[in-house]
Amino acid sequence: MHTSSLIACGLLGSLLGCSSPPPIQTASEVDLERFMGDWYVIANIPTFIETEAFNAVESYRLNDDGTIATTFTFRQGGFEGQQKIYRPTGFV
């Protein structure tokens, strides 16, 4: 009897864990100007570009055509390492 109760509780817990959360609502409007400027990277999950990146800063500027000019700078390998600069373009 004790074993069957444990199995029943385990099955019930498994089924309750399978429910999916409601979908996330998207914002109807975003104030992009609010996010423009310098953002200092204090924690991240590094991509292959960011391996051994120190003093990373991402700078964002809204262009007239609606795209976002991005400048990503960091020091490679240490605080005195070679400075790397990437300039991707973003959009919303």
mmCIF file of N, CA and C in Angstrom:
data_model
loop_
_atom_site.group_PDB
_atom_site.id
_atom_site.type_symbol
_atom_site.label_atom_id
_atom_site.label_comp_id
_atom_site.label_asym_id
_atom_site.label_seq_id
_atom_site.Cartn_x
_atom_site.Cartn_y
_atom_site.Cartn_z
ATOM 1 N N MET A 1 0.820 -1.195 0.000
ATOM 2 C CA MET A 1 0.000 0.000 0.000
ATOM 3 C C MET A 1 0.864 1.259 0.000
ATOM 4 N N HIS A 2 1.936 1.232 0.794
ATOM 5 C CA HIS A 2 2.825 2.390 0.879
ATOM 6 C C HIS A 2 3.496 2.664 -0.479
ATOM 7 N N THR A 3 3.908 1.612 -1.164
ATOM 8 C CA THR A 3 4.559 1.759 -2.467
ATOM 9 C C THR A 3 3.596 2.325 -3.500
ATOM 10 N N SER A 4 2.368 1.836 -3.505
ATOM 11 C CA SER A 4 1.399 2.335 -4.487
ATOM 12 C C SER A 4 1.053 3.805 -4.231
ATOM 13 N N SER A 5 1.064 4.237 -2.968
ATOM 14 C CA SER A 5 0.818 5.655 -2.654
ATOM 15 C C SER A 5 1.950 6.526 -3.185
ATOM 16 N N LEU A 6 3.181 6.054 -3.024
ATOM 17 C CA LEU A 6 4.334 6.801 -3.539
ATOM 18 C C LEU A 6 4.295 6.909 -5.060
ATOM 19 N N ILE A 7 3.930 5.817 -5.711
ATOM 20 C CA ILE A 7 3.840 5.824 -7.172
ATOM 21 C C ILE A 7 2.741 6.785 -7.625
ATOM 22 N N ALA A 8 1.594 6.766 -6.944
ATOM 23 C CA ALA A 8 0.490 7.662 -7.299
ATOM 24 C C ALA A 8 0.898 9.122 -7.125
ATOM 25 N N CYS A 9 1.593 9.430 -6.030
ATOM 26 C CA CYS A 9 2.060 10.809 -5.811
ATOM 27 C C CYS A 9 3.064 11.226 -6.881
ATOM 28 N N GLY A 10 3.945 10.308 -7.260
ATOM 29 C CA GLY A 10 4.926 10.604 -8.305
ATOM 30 C C GLY A 10 4.264 10.874 -9.644
ATOM 31 N N LEU A 11 3.274 10.072 -9.995
ATOM 32 C CA LEU A 11 2.548 10.278 -11.251
ATOM 33 C C LEU A 11 1.779 11.594 -11.240
ATOM 34 N N LEU A 12 1.144 11.897 -10.118
ATOM 35 C CA LEU A 12 0.398 13.148 -10.008
ATOM 36 C C LEU A 12 1.339 14.344 -10.146
ATOM 37 N N GLY A 13 2.488 14.283 -9.489
ATOM 38 C CA GLY A 13 3.473 15.365 -9.595
ATOM 39 C C GLY A 13 3.988 15.526 -11.013
ATOM 40 N N SER A 14 4.193 14.412 -11.702
ATOM 41 C CA SER A 14 4.658 14.473 -13.092
ATOM 42 C C SER A 14 3.630 15.133 -13.994
ATOM 43 N N LEU A 15 2.362 14.791 -13.794
ATOM 44 C CA LEU A 15 1.310 15.377 -14.621
ATOM 45 C C LEU A 15 1.139 16.870 -14.351
ATOM 46 N N LEU A 16 1.241 17.278 -13.098
ATOM 47 C CA LEU A 16 1.103 18.698 -12.768
ATOM 48 C C LEU A 16 2.259 19.513 -13.338
ATOM 49 N N GLY A 17 3.425 18.905 -13.459
ATOM 50 C CA GLY A 17 4.588 19.602 -14.010
ATOM 51 C C GLY A 17 4.532 19.755 -15.516
ATOM 52 N N CYS A 18 3.593 19.095 -16.176
ATOM 53 C CA CYS A 18 3.504 19.149 -17.635
ATOM 54 C C CYS A 18 2.667 20.310 -18.153
ATOM 55 N N SER A 19 2.010 21.039 -17.276
ATOM 56 C CA SER A 19 1.173 22.145 -17.756
ATOM 57 C C SER A 19 2.052 23.255 -18.326
ATOM 58 N N SER A 20 1.563 23.908 -19.361
ATOM 59 C CA SER A 20 2.346 24.974 -19.996
ATOM 60 C C SER A 20 1.858 26.342 -19.514
ATOM 61 N N PRO A 21 2.777 27.290 -19.385
ATOM 62 C CA PRO A 21 2.377 28.629 -18.940
ATOM 63 C C PRO A 21 1.622 29.363 -20.048
ATOM 64 N N PRO A 22 0.854 30.377 -19.693
ATOM 65 C CA PRO A 22 0.147 31.145 -20.726
ATOM 66 C C PRO A 22 1.148 31.894 -21.605
ATOM 67 N N PRO A 23 0.795 32.183 -22.861
ATOM 68 C CA PRO A 23 1.720 32.895 -23.753
ATOM 69 C C PRO A 23 2.038 34.296 -23.223
ATOM 70 N N ILE A 24 3.241 34.758 -23.499
ATOM 71 C CA ILE A 24 3.680 36.079 -23.058
ATOM 72 C C ILE A 24 3.075 37.144 -23.968
ATOM 73 N N GLN A 25 2.511 38.177 -23.372
ATOM 74 C CA GLN A 25 1.936 39.281 -24.140
ATOM 75 C C GLN A 25 3.066 40.157 -24.686
ATOM 76 N N THR A 26 2.969 40.559 -25.940
ATOM 77 C CA THR A 26 3.957 41.472 -26.511
ATOM 78 C C THR A 26 3.538 42.910 -26.233
ATOM 79 N N ALA A 27 4.525 43.774 -26.138
ATOM 80 C CA ALA A 27 4.252 45.192 -25.878
ATOM 81 C C ALA A 27 3.680 45.833 -27.133
ATOM 82 N N SER A 28 2.691 46.677 -26.962
ATOM 83 C CA SER A 28 2.096 47.357 -28.114
ATOM 84 C C SER A 28 3.004 48.472 -28.614
ATOM 85 N N GLU A 29 3.840 49.016 -27.734
ATOM 86 C CA GLU A 29 4.745 50.102 -28.110
ATOM 87 C C GLU A 29 5.984 50.047 -27.216
ATOM 88 N N VAL A 30 7.149 50.380 -27.801
ATOM 89 C CA VAL A 30 8.406 50.405 -27.049
ATOM 90 C C VAL A 30 9.082 51.747 -27.275
ATOM 91 N N ASP A 31 9.492 52.407 -26.203
ATOM 92 C CA ASP A 31 10.200 53.683 -26.284
ATOM 93 C C ASP A 31 11.683 53.396 -26.526
ATOM 94 N N LEU A 32 12.079 53.291 -27.806
ATOM 95 C CA LEU A 32 13.452 52.927 -28.146
ATOM 96 C C LEU A 32 14.474 53.944 -27.654
ATOM 97 N N GLU A 33 14.127 55.218 -27.651
ATOM 98 C CA GLU A 33 15.063 56.255 -27.191
ATOM 99 C C GLU A 33 15.536 55.983 -25.766
ATOM 100 N N ARG A 34 14.673 55.404 -24.978
ATOM 101 C CA ARG A 34 14.999 55.104 -23.584
ATOM 102 C C ARG A 34 16.165 54.118 -23.458
ATOM 103 N N PHE A 35 16.346 53.267 -24.451
ATOM 104 C CA PHE A 35 17.377 52.240 -24.397
ATOM 105 C C PHE A 35 18.663 52.634 -25.128
ATOM 106 N N MET A 36 18.691 53.802 -25.722
ATOM 107 C CA MET A 36 19.879 54.252 -26.439
ATOM 108 C C MET A 36 20.947 54.731 -25.446
ATOM 109 N N GLY A 37 22.210 54.628 -25.867
ATOM 110 C CA GLY A 37 23.315 55.053 -25.014
ATOM 111 C C GLY A 37 24.243 53.890 -24.707
ATOM 112 N N ASP A 38 25.084 54.063 -23.693
ATOM 113 C CA ASP A 38 26.064 53.048 -23.311
ATOM 114 C C ASP A 38 25.483 52.088 -22.281
ATOM 115 N N TRP A 39 25.733 50.802 -22.496
ATOM 116 C CA TRP A 39 25.333 49.755 -21.569
ATOM 117 C C TRP A 39 26.585 48.956 -21.219
ATOM 118 N N TYR A 40 26.928 48.927 -19.933
ATOM 119 C CA TYR A 40 28.109 48.212 -19.466
ATOM 120 C C TYR A 40 27.730 46.767 -19.153
ATOM 121 N N VAL A 41 28.447 45.836 -19.768
ATOM 122 C CA VAL A 41 28.149 44.420 -19.596
ATOM 123 C C VAL A 41 28.748 43.963 -18.270
ATOM 124 N N ILE A 42 27.888 43.612 -17.314
ATOM 125 C CA ILE A 42 28.387 43.173 -16.012
ATOM 126 C C ILE A 42 28.278 41.659 -15.834
ATOM 127 N N ALA A 43 27.445 41.007 -16.633
ATOM 128 C CA ALA A 43 27.320 39.551 -16.595
ATOM 129 C C ALA A 43 26.721 39.096 -17.918
ATOM 130 N N ASN A 44 27.169 37.954 -18.400
ATOM 131 C CA ASN A 44 26.621 37.431 -19.652
ATOM 132 C C ASN A 44 26.960 35.956 -19.799
ATOM 133 N N ILE A 45 26.311 35.334 -20.754
ATOM 134 C CA ILE A 45 26.685 34.002 -21.205
ATOM 135 C C ILE A 45 27.399 34.252 -22.528
ATOM 136 N N PRO A 46 28.731 34.152 -22.537
ATOM 137 C CA PRO A 46 29.495 34.609 -23.704
ATOM 138 C C PRO A 46 29.262 33.783 -24.969
ATOM 139 N N THR A 47 29.220 34.496 -26.086
ATOM 140 C CA THR A 47 29.220 33.861 -27.397
ATOM 141 C C THR A 47 30.679 33.639 -27.787
ATOM 142 N N PHE A 48 30.929 33.061 -28.951
ATOM 143 C CA PHE A 48 32.311 32.809 -29.354
ATOM 144 C C PHE A 48 33.096 34.105 -29.507
ATOM 145 N N ILE A 49 32.444 35.210 -29.837
ATOM 146 C CA ILE A 49 33.125 36.504 -29.980
ATOM 147 C C ILE A 49 33.548 37.044 -28.618
ATOM 148 N N GLU A 50 32.752 36.784 -27.592
ATOM 149 C CA GLU A 50 32.970 37.378 -26.276
ATOM 150 C C GLU A 50 33.858 36.554 -25.343
ATOM 151 N N THR A 51 34.411 35.446 -25.811
ATOM 152 C CA THR A 51 35.276 34.641 -24.965
ATOM 153 C C THR A 51 36.482 35.470 -24.555
ATOM 154 N N GLU A 52 36.765 35.503 -23.257
ATOM 155 C CA GLU A 52 37.883 36.282 -22.706
ATOM 156 C C GLU A 52 37.709 37.786 -22.931
ATOM 157 N N ALA A 53 36.469 38.277 -22.939
ATOM 158 C CA ALA A 53 36.205 39.713 -23.107
ATOM 159 C C ALA A 53 36.208 40.398 -21.743
ATOM 160 N N PHE A 54 36.912 41.519 -21.652
ATOM 161 C CA PHE A 54 36.979 42.318 -20.426
ATOM 162 C C PHE A 54 36.546 43.740 -20.748
ATOM 163 N N ASN A 55 35.931 44.421 -19.770
ATOM 164 C CA ASN A 55 35.479 45.815 -19.933
ATOM 165 C C ASN A 55 34.548 45.982 -21.134
ATOM 166 N N ALA A 56 33.600 45.097 -21.295
ATOM 167 C CA ALA A 56 32.698 45.152 -22.448
ATOM 168 C C ALA A 56 31.653 46.253 -22.281
ATOM 169 N N VAL A 57 31.455 47.019 -23.368
ATOM 170 C CA VAL A 57 30.457 48.092 -23.399
ATOM 171 C C VAL A 57 29.708 47.994 -24.724
ATOM 172 N N GLU A 58 28.381 48.048 -24.658
ATOM 173 C CA GLU A 58 27.562 48.103 -25.866
ATOM 174 C C GLU A 58 26.933 49.485 -25.937
ATOM 175 N N SER A 59 27.093 50.155 -27.072
ATOM 176 C CA SER A 59 26.530 51.497 -27.281
ATOM 177 C C SER A 59 25.496 51.415 -28.392
ATOM 178 N N TYR A 60 24.332 52.017 -28.150
ATOM 179 C CA TYR A 60 23.231 51.989 -29.110
ATOM 180 C C TYR A 60 22.845 53.404 -29.511
ATOM 181 N N ARG A 61 22.569 53.584 -30.824
ATOM 182 C CA ARG A 61 22.129 54.879 -31.346
ATOM 183 C C ARG A 61 21.045 54.618 -32.387
ATOM 184 N N LEU A 62 19.926 55.333 -32.269
ATOM 185 C CA LEU A 62 18.815 55.170 -33.204
ATOM 186 C C LEU A 62 19.076 56.003 -34.450
ATOM 187 N N ASN A 63 19.129 55.340 -35.602
ATOM 188 C CA ASN A 63 19.349 56.029 -36.877
ATOM 189 C C ASN A 63 18.040 56.612 -37.407
ATOM 190 N N ASP A 64 18.152 57.563 -38.337
ATOM 191 C CA ASP A 64 16.972 58.199 -38.936
ATOM 192 C C ASP A 64 16.070 57.201 -39.657
ATOM 193 N N ASP A 65 16.662 56.131 -40.218
ATOM 194 C CA ASP A 65 15.864 55.150 -40.954
ATOM 195 C C ASP A 65 15.232 54.092 -40.042
ATOM 196 N N GLY A 66 15.391 54.236 -38.719
ATOM 197 C CA GLY A 66 14.777 53.311 -37.775
ATOM 198 C C GLY A 66 15.664 52.158 -37.345
ATOM 199 N N THR A 67 16.810 51.980 -38.016
ATOM 200 C CA THR A 67 17.728 50.936 -37.583
ATOM 201 C C THR A 67 18.502 51.417 -36.357
ATOM 202 N N ILE A 68 19.155 50.499 -35.694
ATOM 203 C CA ILE A 68 19.901 50.823 -34.481
ATOM 204 C C ILE A 68 21.378 50.554 -34.725
ATOM 205 N N ALA A 69 22.182 51.612 -34.658
ATOM 206 C CA ALA A 69 23.634 51.474 -34.790
ATOM 207 C C ALA A 69 24.173 50.974 -33.457
ATOM 208 N N THR A 70 24.914 49.894 -33.507
ATOM 209 C CA THR A 70 25.459 49.286 -32.299
ATOM 210 C C THR A 70 26.976 49.274 -32.382
ATOM 211 N N THR A 71 27.638 49.651 -31.294
ATOM 212 C CA THR A 71 29.089 49.538 -31.199
ATOM 213 C C THR A 71 29.392 48.710 -29.964
ATOM 214 N N PHE A 72 30.049 47.578 -30.163
ATOM 215 C CA PHE A 72 30.405 46.675 -29.071
ATOM 216 C C PHE A 72 31.914 46.691 -28.929
ATOM 217 N N THR A 73 32.414 47.185 -27.795
ATOM 218 C CA THR A 73 33.858 47.254 -27.562
ATOM 219 C C THR A 73 34.218 46.464 -26.308
ATOM 220 N N PHE A 74 35.415 45.869 -26.330
ATOM 221 C CA PHE A 74 35.926 45.159 -25.158
ATOM 222 C C PHE A 74 37.429 44.966 -25.310
ATOM 223 N N ARG A 75 38.069 44.528 -24.242
ATOM 224 C CA ARG A 75 39.495 44.195 -24.236
ATOM 225 C C ARG A 75 39.612 42.672 -24.289
ATOM 226 N N GLN A 76 40.420 42.169 -25.217
ATOM 227 C CA GLN A 76 40.575 40.733 -25.414
ATOM 228 C C GLN A 76 41.622 40.169 -24.460
ATOM 229 N N GLY A 77 41.224 39.200 -23.635
ATOM 230 C CA GLY A 77 42.166 38.466 -22.802
ATOM 231 C C GLY A 77 42.504 39.083 -21.461
ATOM 232 N N GLY A 78 42.165 40.335 -21.224
ATOM 233 C CA GLY A 78 42.458 40.970 -19.944
ATOM 234 C C GLY A 78 42.187 42.460 -20.012
ATOM 235 N N PHE A 79 42.321 43.125 -18.859
ATOM 236 C CA PHE A 79 42.020 44.557 -18.790
ATOM 237 C C PHE A 79 42.989 45.404 -19.607
ATOM 238 N N GLU A 80 44.168 44.889 -19.874
ATOM 239 C CA GLU A 80 45.162 45.607 -20.685
ATOM 240 C C GLU A 80 45.264 45.018 -22.089
ATOM 241 N N GLY A 81 44.372 44.098 -22.445
ATOM 242 C CA GLY A 81 44.427 43.426 -23.740
ATOM 243 C C GLY A 81 44.074 44.334 -24.903
ATOM 244 N N GLN A 82 44.230 43.776 -26.098
ATOM 245 C CA GLN A 82 43.927 44.515 -27.328
ATOM 246 C C GLN A 82 42.437 44.846 -27.383
ATOM 247 N N GLN A 83 42.126 46.096 -27.761
ATOM 248 C CA GLN A 83 40.728 46.508 -27.867
ATOM 249 C C GLN A 83 40.120 45.963 -29.152
ATOM 250 N N LYS A 84 38.949 45.375 -29.026
ATOM 251 C CA LYS A 84 38.191 44.870 -30.174
ATOM 252 C C LYS A 84 36.924 45.704 -30.303
ATOM 253 N N ILE A 85 36.533 45.986 -31.547
ATOM 254 C CA ILE A 85 35.329 46.777 -31.813
ATOM 255 C C ILE A 85 34.505 46.079 -32.897
ATOM 256 N N TYR A 86 33.221 45.892 -32.621
ATOM 257 C CA TYR A 86 32.287 45.341 -33.603
ATOM 258 C C TYR A 86 31.149 46.339 -33.778
ATOM 259 N N ARG A 87 30.649 46.459 -35.015
ATOM 260 C CA ARG A 87 29.587 47.429 -35.315
ATOM 261 C C ARG A 87 28.434 46.769 -36.085
ATOM 262 N N PRO A 88 27.655 45.929 -35.424
ATOM 263 C CA PRO A 88 26.487 45.356 -36.094
ATOM 264 C C PRO A 88 25.353 46.374 -36.166
ATOM 265 N N THR A 89 24.361 46.117 -37.006
ATOM 266 C CA THR A 89 23.180 46.976 -37.112
ATOM 267 C C THR A 89 21.974 46.174 -36.652
ATOM 268 N N GLY A 90 21.170 46.774 -35.781
ATOM 269 C CA GLY A 90 19.980 46.106 -35.278
ATOM 270 C C GLY A 90 18.712 46.756 -35.799
ATOM 271 N N PHE A 91 17.596 46.092 -35.596
ATOM 272 C CA PHE A 91 16.296 46.649 -35.973
ATOM 273 C C PHE A 91 15.236 46.049 -35.067
ATOM 274 N N VAL A 92 14.116 46.739 -34.950
ATOM 275 C CA VAL A 92 12.988 46.259 -34.145
ATOM 276 C C VAL A 92 11.772 46.176 -35.038
#
